[in-house]
Tab-separated table of C-alpha atoms in Angstrom:
chain	number	residue	atom	x	y	z
A	888	MET	CA	10.133	61.054	132.973
A	889	THR	CA	11.197	58.504	135.587
A	890	ASP	CA	14.540	57.877	137.253
A	891	ILE	CA	15.536	54.252	137.652
A	892	LEU	CA	17.186	53.912	141.057
A	893	MET	CA	19.872	51.547	142.309
A	894	PRO	CA	17.789	48.878	144.049
A	895	ALA	CA	18.398	47.401	147.503
A	896	LEU	CA	18.588	43.705	146.754
A	897	SER	CA	18.920	42.681	150.400
A	898	PRO	CA	18.083	44.273	153.762
A	899	THR	CA	21.767	44.956	154.486
A	900	MET	CA	22.805	46.180	151.037
A	901	GLU	CA	24.206	49.712	151.042
A	902	GLU	CA	26.006	49.760	147.702
A	903	GLY	CA	26.767	47.495	144.762
A	904	VAL	CA	28.437	47.150	141.394
A	905	LEU	CA	26.485	47.914	138.245
A	906	ALA	CA	27.942	44.942	136.417
A	907	LYS	CA	26.141	45.103	133.080
A	908	TRP	CA	23.483	46.994	131.138
A	909	HIS	CA	21.051	44.997	129.002
A	910	VAL	CA	19.629	48.154	127.410
A	911	LYS	CA	21.021	51.243	125.708
A	912	VAL	CA	19.819	54.780	125.110
A	913	GLY	CA	16.867	54.744	122.710
A	914	ASP	CA	15.660	51.242	123.635
A	915	THR	CA	12.028	50.787	124.581
A	916	VAL	CA	11.369	48.647	127.630
A	917	SER	CA	8.281	47.170	129.251
A	918	ALA	CA	7.592	46.347	132.871
A	919	GLY	CA	9.335	43.085	133.726
A	920	ASP	CA	12.117	43.400	131.137
A	921	VAL	CA	15.617	42.717	132.460
A	922	ILE	CA	17.518	45.965	132.102
A	923	ALA	CA	20.701	45.449	134.141
A	924	GLU	CA	22.751	43.150	136.346
A	925	ILE	CA	23.735	44.305	139.817
A	926	GLU	CA	26.573	42.633	141.703
A	927	THR	CA	26.251	42.708	145.486
A	928	ASP	CA	28.773	41.447	148.006
A	929	LYS	CA	27.301	37.943	147.666
A	930	ALA	CA	25.587	37.491	144.317
A	931	THR	CA	24.775	38.916	140.900
A	932	MET	CA	21.106	39.812	140.499
A	933	GLU	CA	19.048	40.816	137.469
A	934	VAL	CA	17.123	44.082	137.698
A	935	GLU	CA	13.756	44.341	135.991
A	936	ALA	CA	12.009	47.471	134.773
A	937	VAL	CA	8.920	48.442	136.736
A	938	ASP	CA	7.678	50.966	134.163
A	939	GLU	CA	7.525	51.059	130.405
A	940	GLY	CA	8.995	53.683	128.153
A	941	GLU	CA	12.115	54.762	126.300
A	942	VAL	CA	15.595	54.786	127.839
A	943	LEU	CA	16.584	58.452	127.691
A	944	GLU	CA	19.886	58.347	129.497
A	945	ILE	CA	22.291	55.916	131.167
A	946	LEU	CA	23.477	57.788	134.260
A	947	VAL	CA	25.837	55.133	135.670
A	948	PRO	CA	28.023	53.203	133.214
A	949	GLU	CA	28.378	49.454	133.554
A	950	GLY	CA	31.322	48.335	135.645
A	951	SER	CA	30.828	51.175	138.140
A	952	GLU	CA	31.636	50.139	141.707
A	953	GLY	CA	30.308	51.474	144.994
A	954	VAL	CA	26.994	52.675	143.579
A	955	LYS	CA	24.874	53.651	146.583
A	956	VAL	CA	21.351	52.309	146.989
A	957	ASN	CA	18.685	54.706	145.628
A	958	THR	CA	21.183	56.490	143.357
A	959	PRO	CA	19.604	57.255	139.946
A	960	ILE	CA	21.254	54.937	137.426
A	961	ALA	CA	19.160	55.603	134.322
A	962	ARG	CA	16.309	57.775	133.078
A	963	LEU	CA	13.170	56.443	131.469
A	964	SER	CA	10.445	58.299	129.579
A	965	GLY	CA	7.129	57.349	128.033
A	966	ASP	CA	6.590	57.713	124.296
A	967	ALA	CA	4.645	60.958	124.750
A	968	VAL	CA	7.284	62.666	126.829
A	969	ALA	CA	10.187	64.332	125.129
A	970	PRO	CA	13.683	63.703	126.480
A	971	ALA	CA	14.675	66.335	129.009
A	972	PRO	CA	17.446	68.678	127.842
A	973	LYS	CA	20.791	67.883	129.458
A	974	LYS	CA	21.624	71.595	129.935
A	975	ALA	CA	19.376	74.531	130.743
A	976	ASP	CA	19.733	77.450	128.294
A	977	ALA	CA	18.433	80.485	130.236
A	978	PRO	CA	19.904	80.250	133.713
A	979	ALA	CA	23.369	79.201	132.589
A	980	GLU	CA	24.985	82.325	134.083
A	981	ALA	CA	22.992	82.260	137.328
A	982	PRO	CA	25.474	80.170	139.294
A	983	LYS	CA	28.215	82.724	138.512
A	984	ALA	CA	26.102	85.536	139.908
A	985	GLU	CA	25.638	83.608	143.136
A	986	ALA	CA	29.283	82.593	143.404
A	987	PRO	CA	30.276	85.330	145.903
A	988	LYS	CA	27.509	84.174	148.258
A	989	THR	CA	28.751	80.586	148.168
A	990	GLU	CA	32.186	81.736	149.288
A	991	ALA	CA	30.873	83.348	152.471
A	992	PRO	CA	30.641	80.114	154.510
A	993	LYS	CA	34.345	79.470	153.854
A	994	ALA	CA	35.253	82.654	155.705
A	995	GLU	CA	33.220	81.454	158.693
A	996	ALA	CA	34.548	77.887	158.587
A	997	PRO	CA	37.242	78.363	161.255
A	998	LYS	CA	34.677	79.790	163.664
A	999	ALA	CA	32.255	76.984	162.956
A	1000	GLU	CA	34.955	74.394	163.499
A	1001	ALA	CA	36.037	76.060	166.712
A	1002	ALA	CA	32.486	76.070	167.977
A	1003	ALA	CA	32.037	72.419	167.043
A	1004	ALA	CA	35.253	71.543	168.804
A	1005	ALA	CA	34.206	73.250	172.035
A	1006	PRO	CA	33.743	70.674	174.798
A	1007	LYS	CA	30.297	70.016	176.155
A	1008	SER	CA	29.297	69.402	179.742
A	1009	ASP	CA	27.429	66.284	180.837
A	1010	ASP	CA	24.098	68.062	180.478
A	1011	GLY	CA	24.923	69.096	176.906
A	1012	GLY	CA	25.900	72.686	177.729
A	1013	ARG	CA	29.096	74.276	176.472
A	1014	ILE	CA	32.128	74.370	178.757
A	1015	PHE	CA	33.532	77.911	178.848
A	1016	ALA	CA	37.312	78.033	178.739
A	1017	SER	CA	39.937	80.316	177.282
A	1018	PRO	CA	41.784	79.172	174.141
A	1019	LEU	CA	45.019	78.914	176.129
A	1020	ALA	CA	43.310	76.785	178.776
A	1021	ARG	CA	41.938	74.463	176.082
A	1022	ARG	CA	45.372	74.056	174.515
A	1023	LEU	CA	47.083	73.362	177.845
A	1024	ALA	CA	44.373	70.870	178.823
A	1025	ALA	CA	44.737	69.026	175.521
A	1026	GLN	CA	48.517	68.831	175.912
A	1027	ALA	CA	48.174	67.517	179.483
A	1028	GLY	CA	45.402	65.065	178.619
A	1029	LEU	CA	43.003	66.739	181.043
A	1030	ASP	CA	39.230	66.514	180.706
A	1031	LEU	CA	37.850	70.036	181.036
A	1032	LYS	CA	34.651	68.626	182.521
A	1033	ALA	CA	36.649	67.805	185.654
A	1034	VAL	CA	38.196	71.290	185.933
A	1035	LYS	CA	36.497	74.008	187.983
A	1036	GLY	CA	36.756	77.495	186.455
A	1037	THR	CA	37.721	80.512	188.566
A	1038	GLY	CA	37.582	83.124	185.836
A	1039	PRO	CA	34.685	85.493	185.100
A	1040	HIS	CA	31.327	83.678	185.192
A	1041	GLY	CA	33.105	80.399	185.943
A	1042	ARG	CA	35.299	80.468	182.824
A	1043	ILE	CA	38.249	78.037	182.887
A	1044	VAL	CA	41.554	79.881	182.588
A	1045	LYS	CA	45.253	78.980	182.557
A	1046	ARG	CA	45.670	78.814	186.351
A	1047	ASP	CA	42.734	76.375	186.630
A	1048	VAL	CA	44.331	73.922	184.194
A	1049	GLU	CA	47.718	74.219	185.896
A	1050	ALA	CA	46.150	73.634	189.319
A	1051	ALA	CA	44.245	70.602	188.038
A	1052	GLY	CA	47.448	69.192	186.580
A	1053	LYS	CA	49.280	69.541	189.897
A	1054	GLY	CA	46.327	68.042	191.729
A	1055	GLY	CA	46.388	64.906	189.654
A	1056	ALA	CA	43.103	65.135	187.781
A	1057	GLN	CA	43.692	61.724	186.180
A	1058	PRO	CA	45.091	62.872	182.831
A	1059	ALA	CA	46.172	59.328	182.010
A	1060	ALA	CA	42.607	58.039	182.190
A	1061	ALA	CA	41.383	60.761	179.853
A	1062	ALA	CA	44.199	60.065	177.410
A	1063	THR	CA	43.470	56.335	177.503
A	1064	ALA	CA	39.771	56.927	176.859
A	1065	ALA	CA	40.567	59.188	173.904
A	1066	ALA	CA	42.996	56.665	172.467
A	1067	SER	CA	40.514	53.803	172.780
A	1068	ALA	CA	37.853	55.861	171.003
A	1069	GLU	CA	40.072	56.382	167.981
A	1070	PRO	CA	39.767	53.776	165.205
A	1071	ARG	CA	42.804	51.697	164.439
A	1072	LYS	CA	44.837	53.345	161.712
A	1073	ALA	CA	45.940	50.991	158.959
A	1074	LEU	CA	49.618	51.211	158.114
A	1075	SER	CA	50.837	50.908	154.546
A	1076	LEU	CA	52.995	47.940	153.592
A	1077	ALA	CA	55.917	50.329	153.140
A	1078	GLN	CA	55.480	51.493	156.733
A	1079	MET	CA	55.648	47.856	157.808
A	1080	GLY	CA	58.846	47.165	155.921
A	1081	ILE	CA	57.598	45.821	152.567
A	1082	ALA	CA	59.028	47.920	149.767
A	1083	ASP	CA	56.839	49.328	147.009
A	1084	GLY	CA	57.215	47.542	143.683
A	1085	THR	CA	57.731	44.094	145.218
A	1086	TYR	CA	54.117	42.936	144.911
A	1087	ASP	CA	50.957	43.144	142.801
A	1088	LEU	CA	47.950	44.764	144.455
A	1089	ILE	CA	44.571	43.196	143.679
A	1090	PRO	CA	41.717	45.626	144.433
A	1091	LEU	CA	39.086	44.481	146.935
A	1092	ASP	CA	35.707	43.736	145.407
A	1093	GLY	CA	32.420	44.063	147.244
A	1094	MET	CA	32.486	40.483	148.505
A	1095	LYS	CA	36.009	40.731	149.924
A	1096	LYS	CA	35.120	43.952	151.711
A	1097	ALA	CA	31.919	42.458	153.125
A	1098	VAL	CA	33.617	39.272	154.320
A	1099	ALA	CA	36.437	41.260	155.914
A	1100	ARG	CA	34.004	43.576	157.682
A	1101	ARG	CA	31.745	40.788	158.968
A	1102	MET	CA	34.623	38.626	160.178
A	1103	VAL	CA	36.278	41.488	162.051
A	1104	ASP	CA	32.938	42.461	163.610
A	1105	SER	CA	32.320	38.873	164.679
A	1106	VAL	CA	35.756	38.399	166.257
A	1107	GLN	CA	35.550	41.739	168.063
A	1108	ASN	CA	31.964	41.489	169.277
A	1109	VAL	CA	31.291	37.783	169.830
A	1110	PRO	CA	32.933	35.780	172.664
A	1111	HIS	CA	34.064	32.697	170.734
A	1112	PHE	CA	35.099	29.405	172.313
A	1113	PRO	CA	35.680	25.998	170.642
A	1114	LEU	CA	34.755	22.451	171.612
A	1115	PHE	CA	36.436	19.458	169.939
A	1116	ILE	CA	35.250	15.900	169.441
A	1117	ASP	CA	36.394	12.894	167.408
A	1118	VAL	CA	33.809	10.747	165.626
A	1119	GLU	CA	34.297	7.404	163.893
A	1120	ILE	CA	32.814	7.333	160.409
A	1121	ASP	CA	33.416	3.751	159.186
A	1122	GLN	CA	29.719	2.896	159.427
A	1123	LEU	CA	28.813	6.202	157.816
A	1124	MET	CA	31.048	5.458	154.836
A	1125	ALA	CA	29.471	2.014	154.450
A	1126	VAL	CA	25.924	3.379	154.660
A	1127	ARG	CA	26.834	6.166	152.238
A	1128	ALA	CA	28.044	3.646	149.674
A	1129	LYS	CA	24.750	1.724	149.909
A	1130	VAL	CA	22.622	4.879	149.737
A	1131	ASN	CA	24.494	6.162	146.688
A	1132	LYS	CA	24.073	2.830	144.927
A	1133	MET	CA	20.324	3.040	145.526
A	1134	LEU	CA	20.168	6.635	144.304
A	1135	GLU	CA	22.408	6.140	141.290
A	1136	PRO	CA	19.498	5.692	138.825
A	1137	GLN	CA	18.222	9.119	139.925
A	1138	GLY	CA	21.612	10.751	139.415
A	1139	ILE	CA	21.878	11.689	143.100
A	1140	LYS	CA	25.103	11.329	145.072
A	1141	VAL	CA	25.136	11.929	148.822
A	1142	SER	CA	28.320	13.385	150.307
A	1143	VAL	CA	29.731	13.112	153.811
A	1144	ASN	CA	28.820	16.775	154.253
A	1145	ASP	CA	25.166	15.951	153.519
A	1146	PHE	CA	25.235	13.456	156.388
A	1147	VAL	CA	26.830	16.115	158.610
A	1148	ILE	CA	24.135	18.680	157.732
A	1149	LYS	CA	21.355	16.194	158.486
A	1150	ALA	CA	22.950	15.066	161.754
A	1151	ALA	CA	23.542	18.671	162.861
A	1152	ALA	CA	19.921	19.564	162.125
A	1153	LEU	CA	18.592	16.626	164.137
A	1154	ALA	CA	20.970	17.390	167.001
A	1155	LEU	CA	19.751	21.013	167.030
A	1156	LYS	CA	16.178	19.782	167.510
A	1157	MET	CA	17.365	17.488	170.324
A	1158	VAL	CA	19.247	20.380	171.998
A	1159	PRO	CA	17.221	23.443	170.973
A	1160	GLU	CA	19.294	25.722	173.227
A	1161	ALA	CA	22.090	25.404	170.657
A	1162	ASN	CA	19.788	26.584	167.860
A	1163	ALA	CA	19.687	30.155	169.109
A	1164	SER	CA	20.838	33.720	168.436
A	1165	TYR	CA	21.827	36.554	170.761
A	1166	THR	CA	19.923	39.829	170.509
A	1167	PRO	CA	20.006	42.863	172.846
A	1168	GLU	CA	16.375	42.103	173.722
A	1169	GLY	CA	16.952	38.432	174.561
A	1170	VAL	CA	17.932	35.025	173.189
A	1171	ALA	CA	16.042	34.006	170.049
A	1172	MET	CA	15.168	30.292	170.063
A	1173	HIS	CA	14.664	29.231	166.449
A	1174	TYR	CA	11.801	26.961	165.414
A	1175	ASN	CA	13.677	25.248	162.579
A	1176	ALA	CA	17.226	24.139	161.872
A	1177	ASP	CA	18.183	26.265	158.874
A	1178	VAL	CA	21.717	25.030	158.235
A	1179	SER	CA	24.113	27.245	156.297
A	1180	MET	CA	26.906	25.484	154.416
A	1181	ALA	CA	30.120	27.327	153.619
A	1182	VAL	CA	30.913	27.387	149.890
A	1183	ALA	CA	34.197	28.771	148.584
A	1184	ILE	CA	33.789	30.855	145.435
A	1185	ASP	CA	36.079	33.089	143.408
A	1186	GLY	CA	36.919	36.069	145.556
A	1187	GLY	CA	35.362	34.956	148.812
A	1188	LEU	CA	32.938	32.771	150.704
A	1189	ILE	CA	29.172	32.421	150.805
A	1190	THR	CA	26.838	30.348	152.967
A	1191	PRO	CA	23.702	29.120	151.160
A	1192	ILE	CA	21.078	27.614	153.447
A	1193	ILE	CA	19.307	24.261	153.652
A	1194	ARG	CA	15.999	25.394	155.133
A	1195	LYS	CA	14.281	23.143	157.690
A	1196	ALA	CA	17.027	20.578	157.248
A	1197	GLU	CA	15.608	18.472	160.080
A	1198	THR	CA	12.534	17.694	157.919
A	1199	LYS	CA	14.450	16.642	154.785
A	1200	GLY	CA	15.913	13.311	153.747
A	1201	LEU	CA	19.501	12.801	152.658
A	1202	ALA	CA	18.558	12.664	148.971
A	1203	GLN	CA	16.756	16.019	149.148
A	1204	ILE	CA	19.601	17.610	151.117
A	1205	ALA	CA	22.114	16.291	148.572
A	1206	THR	CA	20.080	17.670	145.667
A	1207	GLU	CA	19.595	21.073	147.266
A	1208	SER	CA	23.199	21.429	148.407
A	1209	LYS	CA	24.502	20.600	144.937
A	1210	ASP	CA	22.166	23.120	143.301
A	1211	LEU	CA	22.917	25.850	145.848
A	1212	ALA	CA	26.677	25.339	145.590
A	1213	LYS	CA	26.531	25.493	141.785
A	1214	ARG	CA	24.518	28.721	141.737
A	1215	ALA	CA	26.661	30.173	144.514
A	1216	ARG	CA	29.786	29.773	142.363
A	1217	GLU	CA	27.915	31.427	139.504
A	1218	ARG	CA	26.792	34.203	141.908
A	1219	LYS	CA	23.179	33.509	141.012
A	1220	LEU	CA	21.764	32.994	144.501
A	1221	LYS	CA	18.772	34.995	145.681
A	1222	PRO	CA	19.250	36.941	148.939
A	1223	GLU	CA	16.818	34.706	150.805
A	1224	GLU	CA	18.939	31.682	149.852
A	1225	PHE	CA	22.008	32.857	151.790
A	1226	GLN	CA	20.618	35.152	154.489
A	1227	GLY	CA	19.083	34.069	157.775
A	1228	GLY	CA	20.508	30.637	158.677
A	1229	THR	CA	20.518	29.495	162.313
A	1230	PHE	CA	23.650	27.279	162.275
A	1231	SER	CA	26.645	26.868	159.953
A	1232	VAL	CA	28.760	23.949	158.732
A	1233	SER	CA	32.207	24.486	157.231
A	1234	ASN	CA	34.005	21.448	155.817
A	1235	LEU	CA	37.676	21.451	154.778
A	1236	GLY	CA	38.056	17.688	154.934
A	1237	MET	CA	38.325	17.409	151.154
A	1238	PHE	CA	41.548	19.431	151.389
A	1239	GLY	CA	43.062	17.090	153.945
A	1240	ILE	CA	42.695	19.552	156.821
A	1241	LYS	CA	42.595	17.533	160.028
A	1242	GLN	CA	41.201	20.140	162.424
A	1243	PHE	CA	40.319	23.837	162.417
A	1244	THR	CA	38.101	26.426	164.087
A	1245	SER	CA	35.803	28.823	162.276
A	1246	ILE	CA	34.579	32.361	162.911
A	1247	ILE	CA	30.918	32.548	163.880
A	1248	ASN	CA	28.556	33.804	161.197
A	1249	GLU	CA	26.423	36.329	163.088
A	1250	PRO	CA	23.699	36.215	164.270
A	1251	GLN	CA	24.083	32.445	164.540
A	1252	GLY	CA	25.072	30.970	167.882
A	1253	CYS	CA	27.358	28.214	166.573
A	1254	ILE	CA	29.425	27.071	163.620
A	1255	MET	CA	30.711	23.534	163.069
A	1256	SER	CA	34.110	22.893	161.465
A	1257	VAL	CA	34.567	19.460	159.904
A	1258	GLY	CA	38.016	17.974	159.275
A	1259	ALA	CA	39.194	15.096	157.109
A	1260	GLY	CA	38.315	11.494	157.872
A	1261	GLU	CA	41.524	9.503	158.280
A	1262	GLN	CA	42.595	6.182	159.714
A	1263	ARG	CA	43.846	6.533	163.267
A	1264	PRO	CA	44.699	4.106	166.072
A	1265	VAL	CA	41.878	3.758	168.609
A	1266	VAL	CA	41.326	1.642	171.694
A	1267	LYS	CA	38.236	-0.615	171.691
A	1268	ASP	CA	37.488	-2.943	174.599
A	1269	GLY	CA	41.050	-2.574	175.790
A	1270	GLN	CA	42.477	-3.533	172.408
A	1271	LEU	CA	44.298	-1.364	169.892
A	1272	ALA	CA	42.422	-1.044	166.608
A	1273	VAL	CA	42.270	1.141	163.515
A	1274	ALA	CA	39.238	3.290	162.685
A	1275	THR	CA	38.389	6.104	160.281
A	1276	VAL	CA	38.155	9.136	162.539
A	1277	MET	CA	36.985	12.673	161.808
A	1278	THR	CA	37.569	15.654	164.122
A	1279	VAL	CA	34.692	18.076	164.509
A	1280	THR	CA	34.983	21.496	166.151
A	1281	LEU	CA	31.986	23.407	167.450
A	1282	THR	CA	32.676	27.128	167.891
A	1283	CYS	CA	30.090	28.763	170.148
A	1284	ASP	CA	28.912	32.247	171.023
A	1285	HIS	CA	29.238	32.153	174.811
A	1286	ARG	CA	26.435	34.713	175.202
A	1287	VAL	CA	24.027	32.092	173.872
A	1288	VAL	CA	25.626	28.646	174.013
A	1289	ASP	CA	27.714	27.889	177.080
A	1290	GLY	CA	30.117	24.979	177.457
A	1291	ALA	CA	27.550	22.551	178.843
A	1292	THR	CA	25.026	23.309	176.088
A	1293	GLY	CA	27.682	22.920	173.391
A	1294	ALA	CA	28.800	19.617	174.942
A	1295	ARG	CA	25.224	18.293	174.979
A	1296	PHE	CA	24.843	19.215	171.321
A	1297	LEU	CA	28.007	17.271	170.415
A	1298	GLN	CA	26.796	14.335	172.516
A	1299	ALA	CA	23.639	14.287	170.398
A	1300	PHE	CA	25.548	14.758	167.138
A	1301	LYS	CA	28.171	12.054	167.627
A	1302	PRO	CA	25.905	8.943	167.720
A	1303	LEU	CA	24.006	10.168	164.658
A	1304	ILE	CA	27.260	10.245	162.684
A	1305	GLU	CA	28.673	7.032	164.107
A	1306	ASP	CA	25.398	5.117	163.547
A	1307	PRO	CA	23.765	6.959	160.628
A	1308	VAL	CA	20.975	4.423	160.208
A	1309	ALA	CA	19.117	6.501	162.793
A	1310	MET	CA	19.023	9.374	160.284
A	1311	LEU	CA	17.329	7.169	157.698
A	1312	ALA	CA	14.401	6.266	159.961
């Protein structure tokens, strides 16, 4: 008899949704048969059987959320093995006989908690203090490590805490440190003035939770700063029209975003310091420009990757980006297709957004935000003219890409967009 476990479909997966079973109790499966669909925070993946045999039991019903990795989800048996009984007959009363023993730890729980709560010294040893001294120190915000005990064997007593309080043993600092260590407590909407019954609450799915967690981590841990630049795209639009006419018999249509991805990849090779990631051990300088493109899907956002974009032509980038975006919306991407990019592009120009900044997708060092192309007045050779202008924002991780490096990247990117013939060479 073999337990089928909840698989880890990506290196960072901790739990998932068992979206659908393709088998039922009594079915016979062979190695390689699709038995279930697992929904992670980014995609829906098919799970294949690795053994053959009969499905004895479905342990986790379909639709179950928060199923931890390596949790048994079903039980499989070979033809020669009889299904295991669900209940044991003989030892049914044994747990009752042991019940009094299981209650014993409850009686000791207060002592255990008290011992766990006892402060420790810097060298890991216990700080000896009377219960009254502990309570007074907690109320005054005093750190018992800074209090010298005068009681028997150096025990901290009431008079020691009172003396430390009068001597100004920095209670405020201790209180501030304790407060900063506590996680932020989320208030309910009612506590913030929004009455119950005035809204519908949509539960968070795995993707929403993952996006929320990653974005908060990025904002809190990464020193973001933006750089802005305007680029003229009249020539790009003209070249795009010609390229699409040439590719029309093949059914390929190149978008402005495809040009942006190609130009960003080439600029990353020209300024390799921008194609980097921060790690505690050092700065990782990436060999290739693996450009992630932000794709909005139902319930969240995902960033499929154009691998080695600097080596690919516009037609290939257009074909890959269309395929990746389609499968992303269907949640059919493989983990390796959306994990591990070195640079991101987010484009809201199709919604008419003129300018915006994005949150860095760790561990990448930069993310580019692309606004809408629109006609604006410009000055050329001292004369007022009209040009189609697009604002691009580069948000950088200052630990990796400083202002000068980000500026050099944009200096390399701008001429590629304004004169895209260079990308066709």
